[in-house]
Amino acid sequence: MRHPSLQEMQALAPTAAALAQLDSWIAPRSTPEALFWFRLQCQQISTAKQERDVYKAMGMAARKLGKSDLNLNSEELAAAHALRPGFDPSGWSADLAARVAFLLASYSGDDAQFARQLDNIADSAEINELIALYSGFPLYPAARAIEHRAREAIRSSMRPIFEAMAHRNPYPMQEFDEAAWNQMVVKCFFLDSPLWPVQGLEQRNNPALANILIDLAHERWAAGRAINPELWRCVTPQLALLGEPELLRALEQGCMEEKLAIAKSLPTEAGKDGKIHRLCQKENLLTAAKDLSWQELLQVSH
């Protein structure tokens, strides 16, 4: 039997920590019988390292553990953040957490093998298994080796699968290059998927993305269609380089949510003498937007 190298052992440590954390969330929310089954599957998968065991356990997770939300408390969510900054499993269910645990348990320290297994499982998984698989990316090892699979998720036209990667997930922010990141953000608008659960929008904002979204705004205007207010969140920070005519039009003709979105994302370096800042100041938008979360801002007129 081959013993893992020091590098593989170091890679296994955070995986074991994540697996232990998932167990601590599942245990108090499961019957003794369900918990016994879950732990037995993890042990068997970890020992045998057989892909078929992962398939079988993932397929039975909902039947054995149920689909109830974990409803993690503030301490548990803080523990999730400690595993990986930004990791937010607030919407996870028991069966989703178990499926992620089974994938973690299968890791042997071999990144290439883990990536191949993830591909094989994703290629034959049903939708709920895919959602779990992509939701677990913040916890998986081999971040570089599995990036191609993450890109598959953001190419999906199925909104739940796309959102499993795009929403409440630090992996895209930390691992995607600019092209993949921009593709994901733009896809939100075509799938009518909210932008506020996407992590890292401010950190990863870039002029290329703003240009794409300005073109999208012109297309929507030409077609007489409404503009998603969150679009301006990605354009306004680039005001020093581009977007002023479009922002002025949105402030003059757009809905209140659009105006608040511009005010909320207006960079401080834009200057109080600029047209955009003066308009926001005149309409009291800066004060109105200051204490609103992005989720609250989108509900202003509802």
mmCIF file of C-alpha atoms in Angstrom:
data_model
loop_
_atom_site.group_PDB
_atom_site.id
_atom_site.type_symbol
_atom_site.label_atom_id
_atom_site.label_comp_id
_atom_site.label_asym_id
_atom_site.label_seq_id
_atom_site.Cartn_x
_atom_site.Cartn_y
_atom_site.Cartn_z
ATOM 1 C CA MET A 1 0.000 0.000 0.000
ATOM 2 C CA ARG A 2 1.401 3.416 -0.996
ATOM 3 C CA HIS A 3 1.803 5.885 1.874
ATOM 4 C CA PRO A 4 0.888 9.511 1.162
ATOM 5 C CA SER A 5 3.715 11.990 0.724
ATOM 6 C CA LEU A 6 4.222 14.974 3.048
ATOM 7 C CA GLN A 7 2.654 17.254 0.428
ATOM 8 C CA GLU A 8 -0.382 14.975 0.175
ATOM 9 C CA MET A 9 -0.693 14.852 3.969
ATOM 10 C CA GLN A 10 -0.676 18.648 4.106
ATOM 11 C CA ALA A 11 -3.422 18.730 1.482
ATOM 12 C CA LEU A 12 -5.478 16.200 3.440
ATOM 13 C CA ALA A 13 -5.470 18.281 6.658
ATOM 14 C CA PRO A 14 -7.918 21.044 5.566
ATOM 15 C CA THR A 15 -10.056 18.396 3.858
ATOM 16 C CA ALA A 16 -10.325 16.479 7.117
ATOM 17 C CA ALA A 17 -11.204 19.697 8.952
ATOM 18 C CA ALA A 18 -13.985 20.455 6.474
ATOM 19 C CA LEU A 19 -15.305 16.907 6.750
ATOM 20 C CA ALA A 20 -15.354 17.169 10.560
ATOM 21 C CA GLN A 21 -17.225 20.477 10.327
ATOM 22 C CA LEU A 22 -19.888 19.019 8.052
ATOM 23 C CA ASP A 23 -20.286 16.090 10.443
ATOM 24 C CA SER A 24 -20.815 18.530 13.325
ATOM 25 C CA TRP A 25 -23.671 20.193 11.410
ATOM 26 C CA ILE A 26 -25.331 16.982 10.305
ATOM 27 C CA ALA A 27 -25.079 15.099 13.621
ATOM 28 C CA PRO A 28 -27.494 17.163 15.777
ATOM 29 C CA ARG A 29 -30.013 17.363 12.938
ATOM 30 C CA SER A 30 -30.186 13.641 12.171
ATOM 31 C CA THR A 31 -31.711 10.561 13.729
ATOM 32 C CA PRO A 32 -29.241 8.067 15.234
ATOM 33 C CA GLU A 33 -29.908 5.695 12.338
ATOM 34 C CA ALA A 34 -29.339 8.365 9.693
ATOM 35 C CA LEU A 35 -26.165 9.583 11.401
ATOM 36 C CA PHE A 36 -24.820 6.035 11.626
ATOM 37 C CA TRP A 37 -25.448 5.580 7.908
ATOM 38 C CA PHE A 38 -23.770 8.879 7.033
ATOM 39 C CA ARG A 39 -20.649 8.151 9.056
ATOM 40 C CA LEU A 40 -20.444 4.617 7.729
ATOM 41 C CA GLN A 41 -20.521 5.922 4.138
ATOM 42 C CA CYS A 42 -17.790 8.459 4.894
ATOM 43 C CA GLN A 43 -15.620 5.768 6.462
ATOM 44 C CA GLN A 44 -16.123 3.341 3.596
ATOM 45 C CA ILE A 45 -15.453 5.992 0.954
ATOM 46 C CA SER A 46 -12.366 7.220 2.794
ATOM 47 C CA THR A 47 -10.970 3.704 3.194
ATOM 48 C CA ALA A 48 -11.794 2.091 -0.142
ATOM 49 C CA LYS A 49 -11.446 5.162 -2.386
ATOM 50 C CA GLN A 50 -13.869 3.629 -4.875
ATOM 51 C CA GLU A 51 -15.801 5.976 -7.127
ATOM 52 C CA ARG A 52 -18.824 3.684 -7.134
ATOM 53 C CA ASP A 53 -19.154 4.139 -3.353
ATOM 54 C CA VAL A 54 -19.360 7.919 -3.820
ATOM 55 C CA TYR A 55 -22.034 7.525 -6.526
ATOM 56 C CA LYS A 56 -24.093 5.233 -4.315
ATOM 57 C CA ALA A 57 -23.871 7.403 -1.200
ATOM 58 C CA MET A 58 -24.701 10.605 -3.086
ATOM 59 C CA GLY A 59 -27.727 8.936 -4.633
ATOM 60 C CA MET A 60 -29.088 7.816 -1.251
ATOM 61 C CA ALA A 61 -28.324 10.968 0.740
ATOM 62 C CA ALA A 62 -31.767 12.580 0.433
ATOM 63 C CA ARG A 63 -33.576 9.350 1.301
ATOM 64 C CA LYS A 64 -31.430 8.682 4.368
ATOM 65 C CA LEU A 65 -30.904 12.213 5.738
ATOM 66 C CA GLY A 66 -33.820 14.147 4.303
ATOM 67 C CA LYS A 67 -33.860 17.495 2.516
ATOM 68 C CA SER A 68 -34.494 19.802 5.459
ATOM 69 C CA ASP A 69 -32.471 23.013 5.661
ATOM 70 C CA LEU A 70 -29.627 22.934 8.149
ATOM 71 C CA ASN A 71 -30.601 26.421 9.361
ATOM 72 C CA LEU A 72 -27.096 27.033 10.672
ATOM 73 C CA ASN A 73 -26.785 29.445 13.580
ATOM 74 C CA SER A 74 -24.370 32.383 13.764
ATOM 75 C CA GLU A 75 -21.649 30.341 15.475
ATOM 76 C CA GLU A 76 -21.854 27.620 12.841
ATOM 77 C CA LEU A 77 -21.703 30.180 10.038
ATOM 78 C CA ALA A 78 -18.639 31.720 11.689
ATOM 79 C CA ALA A 79 -17.048 28.258 11.740
ATOM 80 C CA ALA A 80 -17.801 27.962 8.027
ATOM 81 C CA HIS A 81 -16.041 31.255 7.376
ATOM 82 C CA ALA A 82 -13.050 29.992 9.370
ATOM 83 C CA LEU A 83 -12.763 27.016 7.018
ATOM 84 C CA ARG A 84 -12.512 29.364 4.047
ATOM 85 C CA PRO A 85 -13.120 33.111 4.160
ATOM 86 C CA GLY A 86 -16.377 33.860 2.408
ATOM 87 C CA PHE A 87 -17.750 30.315 2.639
ATOM 88 C CA ASP A 88 -21.495 30.757 3.249
ATOM 89 C CA PRO A 89 -23.570 27.551 3.590
ATOM 90 C CA SER A 90 -26.579 29.409 5.009
ATOM 91 C CA GLY A 91 -28.924 27.829 2.469
ATOM 92 C CA TRP A 92 -27.592 24.289 2.668
ATOM 93 C CA SER A 93 -29.767 21.251 3.343
ATOM 94 C CA ALA A 94 -28.784 18.048 5.135
ATOM 95 C CA ASP A 95 -28.544 15.984 1.944
ATOM 96 C CA LEU A 96 -26.452 18.675 0.207
ATOM 97 C CA ALA A 97 -23.981 18.791 3.107
ATOM 98 C CA ALA A 98 -23.728 14.992 3.119
ATOM 99 C CA ARG A 99 -23.006 14.851 -0.600
ATOM 100 C CA VAL A 100 -20.211 17.367 -0.219
ATOM 101 C CA ALA A 101 -18.866 15.321 2.687
ATOM 102 C CA PHE A 102 -18.783 12.169 0.570
ATOM 103 C CA LEU A 103 -16.734 13.955 -2.084
ATOM 104 C CA LEU A 104 -14.330 15.245 0.559
ATOM 105 C CA ALA A 105 -13.999 11.778 2.063
ATOM 106 C CA SER A 106 -12.934 10.418 -1.328
ATOM 107 C CA TYR A 107 -9.853 12.648 -1.569
ATOM 108 C CA SER A 108 -6.589 10.720 -1.268
ATOM 109 C CA GLY A 109 -4.142 13.583 -1.746
ATOM 110 C CA ASP A 110 -3.966 13.094 -5.518
ATOM 111 C CA ASP A 111 -5.294 16.295 -7.136
ATOM 112 C CA ALA A 112 -5.468 14.911 -10.667
ATOM 113 C CA GLN A 113 -7.391 11.843 -9.545
ATOM 114 C CA PHE A 114 -9.833 13.971 -7.543
ATOM 115 C CA ALA A 115 -10.429 16.205 -10.583
ATOM 116 C CA ARG A 116 -11.109 13.167 -12.787
ATOM 117 C CA GLN A 117 -13.554 11.784 -10.253
ATOM 118 C CA LEU A 118 -15.360 15.100 -10.008
ATOM 119 C CA ASP A 119 -15.700 15.140 -13.799
ATOM 120 C CA ASN A 120 -17.051 11.590 -13.883
ATOM 121 C CA ILE A 121 -19.615 12.264 -11.184
ATOM 122 C CA ALA A 122 -20.709 15.590 -12.700
ATOM 123 C CA ASP A 123 -21.160 14.000 -16.126
ATOM 124 C CA SER A 124 -23.749 11.540 -14.810
ATOM 125 C CA ALA A 125 -25.250 13.428 -11.843
ATOM 126 C CA GLU A 126 -28.858 14.528 -11.600
ATOM 127 C CA ILE A 127 -29.639 18.168 -10.857
ATOM 128 C CA ASN A 128 -29.659 18.019 -7.046
ATOM 129 C CA GLU A 129 -26.381 16.128 -7.039
ATOM 130 C CA LEU A 130 -24.888 18.731 -9.371
ATOM 131 C CA ILE A 131 -26.057 21.553 -7.127
ATOM 132 C CA ALA A 132 -24.354 19.861 -4.182
ATOM 133 C CA LEU A 133 -21.200 19.153 -6.174
ATOM 134 C CA TYR A 134 -20.801 22.793 -7.221
ATOM 135 C CA SER A 135 -21.823 24.202 -3.831
ATOM 136 C CA GLY A 136 -18.935 22.319 -2.257
ATOM 137 C CA PHE A 137 -16.199 24.023 -4.286
ATOM 138 C CA PRO A 138 -15.115 26.307 -1.400
ATOM 139 C CA LEU A 139 -14.184 23.194 0.591
ATOM 140 C CA TYR A 140 -12.597 21.001 -2.047
ATOM 141 C CA PRO A 141 -8.871 20.482 -2.362
ATOM 142 C CA ALA A 142 -7.133 20.730 -5.746
ATOM 143 C CA ALA A 143 -8.554 24.192 -6.477
ATOM 144 C CA ARG A 144 -6.538 24.627 -9.679
ATOM 145 C CA ALA A 145 -7.145 21.113 -10.977
ATOM 146 C CA ILE A 146 -10.941 21.446 -10.728
ATOM 147 C CA GLU A 147 -11.297 24.960 -12.125
ATOM 148 C CA HIS A 148 -12.380 23.687 -15.543
ATOM 149 C CA ARG A 149 -15.359 22.027 -13.887
ATOM 150 C CA ALA A 150 -16.276 25.288 -12.133
ATOM 151 C CA ARG A 151 -16.338 26.958 -15.539
ATOM 152 C CA GLU A 152 -18.800 24.302 -16.705
ATOM 153 C CA ALA A 153 -21.153 25.415 -13.947
ATOM 154 C CA ILE A 154 -21.175 29.046 -15.051
ATOM 155 C CA ARG A 155 -21.837 27.969 -18.638
ATOM 156 C CA SER A 156 -24.990 26.162 -17.560
ATOM 157 C CA SER A 157 -28.315 27.539 -18.722
ATOM 158 C CA MET A 158 -29.976 25.942 -15.684
ATOM 159 C CA ARG A 159 -30.234 28.694 -13.092
ATOM 160 C CA PRO A 160 -29.981 26.480 -9.941
ATOM 161 C CA ILE A 161 -26.764 24.914 -11.214
ATOM 162 C CA PHE A 162 -25.321 28.263 -12.239
ATOM 163 C CA GLU A 163 -26.213 29.794 -8.871
ATOM 164 C CA ALA A 164 -24.598 26.919 -6.963
ATOM 165 C CA MET A 165 -21.299 28.254 -8.280
ATOM 166 C CA ALA A 166 -22.080 31.970 -8.610
ATOM 167 C CA HIS A 167 -23.903 32.646 -5.325
ATOM 168 C CA ARG A 168 -22.486 32.709 -1.775
ATOM 169 C CA ASN A 169 -19.385 31.021 -3.081
ATOM 170 C CA PRO A 170 -15.867 32.444 -2.653
ATOM 171 C CA TYR A 171 -14.357 30.077 -5.227
ATOM 172 C CA PRO A 172 -15.034 32.215 -8.364
ATOM 173 C CA MET A 173 -13.777 35.390 -6.699
ATOM 174 C CA GLN A 174 -10.548 33.696 -5.612
ATOM 175 C CA GLU A 175 -9.842 31.360 -8.530
ATOM 176 C CA PHE A 176 -11.358 32.653 -11.792
ATOM 177 C CA ASP A 177 -9.343 34.731 -14.214
ATOM 178 C CA GLU A 178 -10.867 37.969 -15.493
ATOM 179 C CA ALA A 179 -12.516 36.391 -18.539
ATOM 180 C CA ALA A 180 -14.257 33.672 -16.528
ATOM 181 C CA TRP A 181 -15.255 36.147 -13.833
ATOM 182 C CA ASN A 182 -16.773 38.544 -16.355
ATOM 183 C CA GLN A 183 -18.605 35.708 -18.084
ATOM 184 C CA MET A 184 -20.183 34.688 -14.783
ATOM 185 C CA VAL A 185 -21.314 38.202 -13.869
ATOM 186 C CA VAL A 186 -22.772 38.907 -17.310
ATOM 187 C CA LYS A 187 -24.558 35.533 -17.257
ATOM 188 C CA CYS A 188 -26.435 36.675 -14.151
ATOM 189 C CA PHE A 189 -28.272 39.256 -16.236
ATOM 190 C CA PHE A 190 -29.216 36.779 -18.956
ATOM 191 C CA LEU A 191 -30.512 34.229 -16.438
ATOM 192 C CA ASP A 192 -32.302 36.942 -14.413
ATOM 193 C CA SER A 193 -30.218 35.830 -11.446
ATOM 194 C CA PRO A 194 -29.580 38.397 -8.676
ATOM 195 C CA LEU A 195 -26.099 39.793 -8.331
ATOM 196 C CA TRP A 196 -26.167 40.593 -4.614
ATOM 197 C CA PRO A 197 -25.289 37.021 -3.484
ATOM 198 C CA VAL A 198 -22.165 37.029 -5.722
ATOM 199 C CA GLN A 199 -19.057 37.457 -3.596
ATOM 200 C CA GLY A 200 -16.235 39.797 -4.545
ATOM 201 C CA LEU A 201 -17.996 42.159 -6.955
ATOM 202 C CA GLU A 202 -16.155 45.204 -5.696
ATOM 203 C CA GLN A 203 -12.765 43.459 -5.520
ATOM 204 C CA ARG A 204 -13.030 41.920 -8.985
ATOM 205 C CA ASN A 205 -14.631 44.853 -10.807
ATOM 206 C CA ASN A 206 -12.794 45.768 -13.997
ATOM 207 C CA PRO A 207 -13.197 48.074 -17.044
ATOM 208 C CA ALA A 208 -13.729 45.176 -19.461
ATOM 209 C CA LEU A 209 -16.776 44.031 -17.485
ATOM 210 C CA ALA A 210 -18.143 47.574 -17.329
ATOM 211 C CA ASN A 211 -17.806 47.907 -21.105
ATOM 212 C CA ILE A 212 -19.724 44.669 -21.686
ATOM 213 C CA LEU A 213 -22.507 45.817 -19.386
ATOM 214 C CA ILE A 214 -22.703 49.264 -20.974
ATOM 215 C CA ASP A 215 -23.258 47.527 -24.319
ATOM 216 C CA LEU A 216 -25.935 45.387 -22.666
ATOM 217 C CA ALA A 217 -27.634 48.505 -21.296
ATOM 218 C CA HIS A 218 -27.751 50.025 -24.805
ATOM 219 C CA GLU A 219 -29.262 46.802 -26.167
ATOM 220 C CA ARG A 220 -31.949 46.812 -23.459
ATOM 221 C CA TRP A 221 -32.747 50.474 -24.060
ATOM 222 C CA ALA A 222 -32.986 49.924 -27.808
ATOM 223 C CA ALA A 223 -35.392 47.032 -27.243
ATOM 224 C CA GLY A 224 -37.474 49.024 -24.772
ATOM 225 C CA ARG A 225 -36.606 46.644 -21.964
ATOM 226 C CA ALA A 226 -35.932 47.463 -18.324
ATOM 227 C CA ILE A 227 -32.419 47.573 -16.941
ATOM 228 C CA ASN A 228 -31.513 45.440 -13.951
ATOM 229 C CA PRO A 229 -30.431 48.041 -11.341
ATOM 230 C CA GLU A 230 -27.514 45.860 -10.275
ATOM 231 C CA LEU A 231 -25.919 46.408 -13.673
ATOM 232 C CA TRP A 232 -24.876 49.893 -12.528
ATOM 233 C CA ARG A 233 -23.068 48.405 -9.553
ATOM 234 C CA CYS A 234 -20.447 47.119 -11.986
ATOM 235 C CA VAL A 235 -20.364 50.237 -14.172
ATOM 236 C CA THR A 236 -20.360 53.132 -11.685
ATOM 237 C CA PRO A 237 -16.984 52.257 -10.086
ATOM 238 C CA GLN A 238 -15.382 52.719 -13.530
ATOM 239 C CA LEU A 239 -16.705 56.273 -13.835
ATOM 240 C CA ALA A 240 -13.220 57.750 -14.105
ATOM 241 C CA LEU A 241 -12.699 55.756 -17.318
ATOM 242 C CA LEU A 242 -16.116 55.302 -18.920
ATOM 243 C CA GLY A 243 -19.861 55.155 -18.491
ATOM 244 C CA GLU A 244 -20.746 58.757 -17.666
ATOM 245 C CA PRO A 245 -23.341 59.254 -20.495
ATOM 246 C CA GLU A 246 -25.054 55.985 -19.572
ATOM 247 C CA LEU A 247 -25.071 56.791 -15.862
ATOM 248 C CA LEU A 248 -26.530 60.229 -16.559
ATOM 249 C CA ARG A 249 -29.282 58.672 -18.655
ATOM 250 C CA ALA A 250 -30.085 56.171 -15.904
ATOM 251 C CA LEU A 251 -30.210 58.933 -13.294
ATOM 252 C CA GLU A 252 -32.525 61.031 -15.451
ATOM 253 C CA GLN A 253 -34.779 58.314 -16.886
ATOM 254 C CA GLY A 254 -34.268 55.168 -14.808
ATOM 255 C CA CYS A 255 -36.323 53.748 -11.964
ATOM 256 C CA MET A 256 -35.573 54.560 -8.328
ATOM 257 C CA GLU A 257 -33.681 51.289 -7.828
ATOM 258 C CA GLU A 258 -31.333 52.200 -10.684
ATOM 259 C CA LYS A 259 -30.681 55.621 -9.207
ATOM 260 C CA LEU A 260 -30.005 54.181 -5.753
ATOM 261 C CA ALA A 261 -27.692 51.553 -7.233
ATOM 262 C CA ILE A 262 -25.618 54.271 -8.898
ATOM 263 C CA ALA A 263 -25.474 56.320 -5.710
ATOM 264 C CA LYS A 264 -24.523 53.330 -3.580
ATOM 265 C CA SER A 265 -21.675 52.276 -5.876
ATOM 266 C CA LEU A 266 -20.388 55.778 -6.646
ATOM 267 C CA PRO A 267 -16.639 55.823 -5.919
ATOM 268 C CA THR A 268 -15.486 58.406 -3.398
ATOM 269 C CA GLU A 269 -12.767 59.539 -5.784
ATOM 270 C CA ALA A 270 -15.450 60.537 -8.317
ATOM 271 C CA GLY A 271 -15.338 64.016 -6.795
ATOM 272 C CA LYS A 272 -18.132 66.190 -5.497
ATOM 273 C CA ASP A 273 -17.912 68.445 -8.541
ATOM 274 C CA GLY A 274 -18.748 65.703 -11.045
ATOM 275 C CA LYS A 275 -22.121 65.595 -12.801
ATOM 276 C CA ILE A 276 -23.008 62.168 -11.416
ATOM 277 C CA HIS A 277 -22.210 63.135 -7.851
ATOM 278 C CA ARG A 278 -24.124 66.428 -8.134
ATOM 279 C CA LEU A 279 -27.223 64.673 -9.448
ATOM 280 C CA CYS A 280 -27.086 62.067 -6.687
ATOM 281 C CA GLN A 281 -26.640 64.800 -4.122
ATOM 282 C CA LYS A 282 -29.471 66.887 -5.561
ATOM 283 C CA GLU A 283 -31.944 63.990 -5.361
ATOM 284 C CA ASN A 284 -30.719 62.943 -1.898
ATOM 285 C CA LEU A 285 -29.759 59.547 -3.307
ATOM 286 C CA LEU A 286 -26.447 59.241 -1.472
ATOM 287 C CA THR A 287 -28.127 59.430 1.914
ATOM 288 C CA ALA A 288 -31.018 57.181 0.876
ATOM 289 C CA ALA A 289 -28.701 54.459 -0.460
ATOM 290 C CA LYS A 290 -26.079 54.567 2.273
ATOM 291 C CA ASP A 291 -27.666 52.202 4.790
ATOM 292 C CA LEU A 292 -29.459 49.903 2.346
ATOM 293 C CA SER A 293 -28.062 46.474 1.608
ATOM 294 C CA TRP A 294 -28.095 45.492 -2.052
ATOM 295 C CA GLN A 295 -30.913 43.062 -1.361
ATOM 296 C CA GLU A 296 -32.956 45.772 0.363
ATOM 297 C CA LEU A 297 -32.218 48.271 -2.407
ATOM 298 C CA LEU A 298 -33.812 46.009 -4.984
ATOM 299 C CA GLN A 299 -37.014 45.889 -2.953
ATOM 300 C CA VAL A 300 -37.408 49.662 -2.601
ATOM 301 C CA SER A 301 -40.547 49.931 -4.735
ATOM 302 C CA HIS A 302 -42.061 46.604 -3.795
#
